[in-house]
Amino acid sequence: MRLIQAAMLSLALAAPLGAQSLRGVDLGEPIPDGLPEPRATQTIPPVAYTVWDFDDGLAMSATADAATGDVLYLELWRDPPEGSVASPVPGLTYGTSTRADIEALFGSEGIVFENRGLVAALPEIGLAIYYLAYEIDHSETVISFVAIQPLADASDDTADDAVLDSVIIADGAYLDQIWGQNRGRLPGYAPVADPFITAP
């Protein structure tokens, strides 16, 4: 699903990125050698997509500039969305940490991209999807989290119980292109310190 949606999106080149990375792939750099054989690759200029599966139950996608190979977008998620697995962000665990935990860690609900919003219902898979995004201070990077809960349980009163399912790091200018440029700041928001500085 992520490949199909991403294939329709346009590319934005941005200012140099920091050294944020997931599973050994650095944002703003080409994909290195030594990774597992990918599940899928696809090039639809101006971008190229790669997806990997890992033995711990996680999967990752990378969206890169097809011309330079520089990675613009990385997403690491549970596949299938079940079980509890360590996340790349200290203090957060897939399948256990909640939307409320993410807000507490970063101090607010974050920012809102105009074409993405804060919540979506996916009746075809029976899930409610909650989005939280934060600008990483002193960089062009945005870190975003996807929390899920059964659609039958979803309400304003239960939204904070949704559990972490996906972590995304991406070039902010690229996200402006694919998610919309109007970044609304929610109450209490401030850019966050780079959580990967202390990551193992």
Coordinates of C-alpha atoms in Angstrom, one line a residue:
M1 CA 0.0 0.0 0.0
R2 CA 2.8 2.4 0.9
L3 CA 4.5 1.8 -2.5
I4 CA 1.3 2.5 -4.5
Q5 CA 0.6 5.7 -2.6
A6 CA 4.2 6.9 -2.8
A7 CA 4.3 6.3 -6.5
M8 CA 1.9 9.1 -7.1
L9 CA 3.9 11.7 -5.2
S10 CA 6.3 14.3 -6.5
L11 CA 9.9 14.8 -5.4
A12 CA 11.2 17.7 -3.4
L13 CA 15.0 18.3 -3.0
A14 CA 15.9 19.8 0.3
A15 CA 18.7 21.3 2.3
P16 CA 21.3 18.9 3.7
L17 CA 19.9 16.5 6.3
G18 CA 21.2 15.4 9.7
A19 CA 22.5 11.9 10.3
Q20 CA 19.3 10.3 11.4
S21 CA 19.0 6.7 10.3
L22 CA 16.9 3.6 10.6
R23 CA 18.5 0.1 10.3
G24 CA 21.7 1.4 9.0
V25 CA 20.2 3.6 6.3
D26 CA 21.0 7.3 6.7
L27 CA 18.5 9.9 5.7
G28 CA 20.1 12.1 3.0
E29 CA 22.6 9.4 1.9
P30 CA 22.5 6.5 -0.6
I31 CA 21.4 3.1 0.6
P32 CA 24.5 1.3 1.8
D33 CA 25.7 -2.2 1.0
G34 CA 25.2 -5.1 3.4
L35 CA 21.5 -4.9 4.0
P36 CA 19.2 -7.9 3.6
E37 CA 17.9 -8.7 0.2
P38 CA 14.9 -6.4 -0.4
R39 CA 11.4 -7.7 -0.6
A40 CA 10.7 -5.3 -3.4
T41 CA 12.2 -2.5 -5.4
Q42 CA 10.5 -0.1 -7.8
T43 CA 11.7 3.0 -9.6
I44 CA 9.1 5.6 -10.8
P45 CA 11.1 8.7 -11.6
P46 CA 11.9 10.9 -9.9
V47 CA 12.0 8.5 -7.0
A48 CA 12.9 4.9 -6.2
Y49 CA 11.4 2.7 -3.6
T50 CA 12.9 -0.2 -1.6
V51 CA 11.3 -2.5 1.0
W52 CA 12.9 -4.9 3.4
D53 CA 11.7 -7.5 5.8
F54 CA 13.6 -8.2 9.1
D55 CA 13.7 -11.2 11.3
D56 CA 12.3 -9.3 14.3
G57 CA 8.9 -8.8 12.7
L58 CA 9.6 -5.3 11.3
A59 CA 9.6 -4.1 7.7
M60 CA 11.2 -0.9 6.3
S61 CA 10.8 1.2 3.2
A62 CA 13.1 3.8 1.8
T63 CA 12.1 6.4 -0.8
A64 CA 15.2 7.9 -2.5
D65 CA 16.0 10.4 -5.3
A66 CA 16.2 8.1 -8.3
A67 CA 19.0 10.2 -9.8
T68 CA 21.3 10.6 -6.8
G69 CA 20.2 7.7 -4.6
D70 CA 19.9 10.0 -1.6
V71 CA 17.2 8.8 0.8
L72 CA 14.3 11.2 1.4
Y73 CA 12.0 9.1 3.5
L74 CA 12.4 6.0 5.8
E75 CA 9.6 4.1 7.5
L76 CA 10.0 1.2 9.9
W77 CA 6.8 -0.7 10.9
R78 CA 5.4 -3.9 12.3
D79 CA 4.5 -6.4 9.6
P80 CA 2.0 -7.9 10.5
P81 CA 0.9 -5.3 13.0
E82 CA 1.0 -7.5 16.1
G83 CA 3.3 -8.2 19.0
S84 CA 5.6 -6.0 21.0
V85 CA 9.0 -5.1 19.4
A86 CA 11.6 -2.5 20.3
S87 CA 11.4 0.7 18.4
P88 CA 14.4 2.8 17.2
V89 CA 13.3 5.6 19.5
P90 CA 14.5 5.2 23.1
G91 CA 11.5 5.0 25.5
L92 CA 9.0 3.7 22.8
T93 CA 8.1 0.1 22.0
Y94 CA 6.0 -1.0 19.0
G95 CA 2.7 -2.5 20.1
T96 CA 3.0 -1.4 23.7
S97 CA 3.7 2.4 23.8
T98 CA 0.6 4.4 23.3
R99 CA -0.4 7.6 21.6
A100 CA -0.4 9.2 25.1
D101 CA 3.2 7.9 25.7
I102 CA 4.4 9.6 22.5
E103 CA 2.7 12.9 23.4
A104 CA 4.3 12.7 26.9
L105 CA 7.7 12.0 25.5
F106 CA 7.7 14.9 23.0
G107 CA 5.5 17.4 24.9
S108 CA 2.6 17.8 22.5
E109 CA 0.6 16.3 19.7
G110 CA 3.1 17.8 17.3
I111 CA 2.4 19.3 13.9
V112 CA -0.3 18.6 11.3
F113 CA 0.3 18.4 7.6
E114 CA -2.8 19.6 5.7
N115 CA -3.2 16.6 3.5
R116 CA -2.7 14.1 6.2
G117 CA -4.5 15.3 9.3
L118 CA -4.4 13.6 12.7
V119 CA -6.6 10.5 12.3
A120 CA -7.9 8.3 9.5
A121 CA -10.3 5.4 9.5
L122 CA -9.5 2.4 7.4
P123 CA -12.6 0.2 7.5
E124 CA -11.2 -2.2 4.9
I125 CA -8.7 -3.4 7.5
G126 CA -10.7 -2.5 10.6
L127 CA -8.2 0.1 12.0
A128 CA -8.1 3.6 13.2
I129 CA -4.8 5.3 12.4
Y130 CA -3.4 8.2 14.4
Y131 CA -0.6 10.4 13.2
L132 CA 1.9 12.4 15.3
A133 CA 4.8 14.4 13.7
Y134 CA 7.6 16.5 15.1
E135 CA 10.3 18.7 13.5
I136 CA 13.8 17.7 14.8
D137 CA 15.5 20.8 16.1
H138 CA 18.4 22.2 14.1
S139 CA 17.7 20.0 11.1
E140 CA 15.4 19.6 8.1
T141 CA 14.1 16.2 9.4
V142 CA 10.6 15.4 10.6
I143 CA 10.0 12.3 12.8
S144 CA 6.5 10.9 12.6
F145 CA 4.7 8.2 14.4
V146 CA 1.7 6.0 13.4
A147 CA -0.5 4.6 16.2
I148 CA -3.3 2.1 15.6
Q149 CA -6.3 0.7 17.3
P150 CA -9.3 -1.5 16.3
L151 CA -11.8 0.7 14.5
A152 CA -14.6 -0.8 16.7
D153 CA -12.8 0.6 19.8
A154 CA -11.9 4.0 18.3
S155 CA -13.4 7.2 19.9
D156 CA -12.3 10.5 21.3
D157 CA -12.1 8.9 24.7
T158 CA -10.0 6.0 23.6
A159 CA -7.6 7.6 21.1
D160 CA -4.8 7.9 23.6
D161 CA -4.8 4.1 23.9
A162 CA -3.8 3.5 20.3
V163 CA -0.4 1.7 20.1
L164 CA 2.7 2.5 18.2
D165 CA 2.9 0.7 14.9
S166 CA 5.3 2.7 12.7
V167 CA 8.1 5.2 12.9
I168 CA 9.0 7.5 10.0
I169 CA 11.9 9.9 9.5
A170 CA 11.9 12.1 6.4
D171 CA 13.2 15.2 4.8
G172 CA 10.7 18.0 5.8
A173 CA 10.6 19.5 2.3
Y174 CA 9.7 16.1 0.8
L175 CA 6.9 15.7 3.3
D176 CA 5.6 19.2 2.4
Q177 CA 5.2 17.8 -1.1
I178 CA 3.5 14.6 -0.2
W179 CA 1.5 15.5 2.9
G180 CA 0.9 19.2 2.3
Q181 CA 2.7 22.4 3.2
N182 CA 0.5 23.9 5.9
R183 CA 2.2 22.6 9.0
G184 CA -0.2 23.5 11.8
R185 CA 1.4 23.5 15.3
L186 CA -0.7 22.1 18.0
P187 CA -0.8 23.6 21.6
G188 CA 2.5 23.3 23.5
Y189 CA 4.4 22.3 20.4
A190 CA 8.2 23.0 19.9
P191 CA 10.7 21.2 17.7
V192 CA 12.2 18.2 19.5
A193 CA 15.7 17.2 20.3
D194 CA 17.1 14.5 18.0
P195 CA 16.0 11.2 19.6
F196 CA 18.6 9.2 17.6
I197 CA 21.6 10.8 19.4
T198 CA 21.0 8.5 22.3
A199 CA 19.6 5.5 20.3
P200 CA 21.6 2.3 20.6

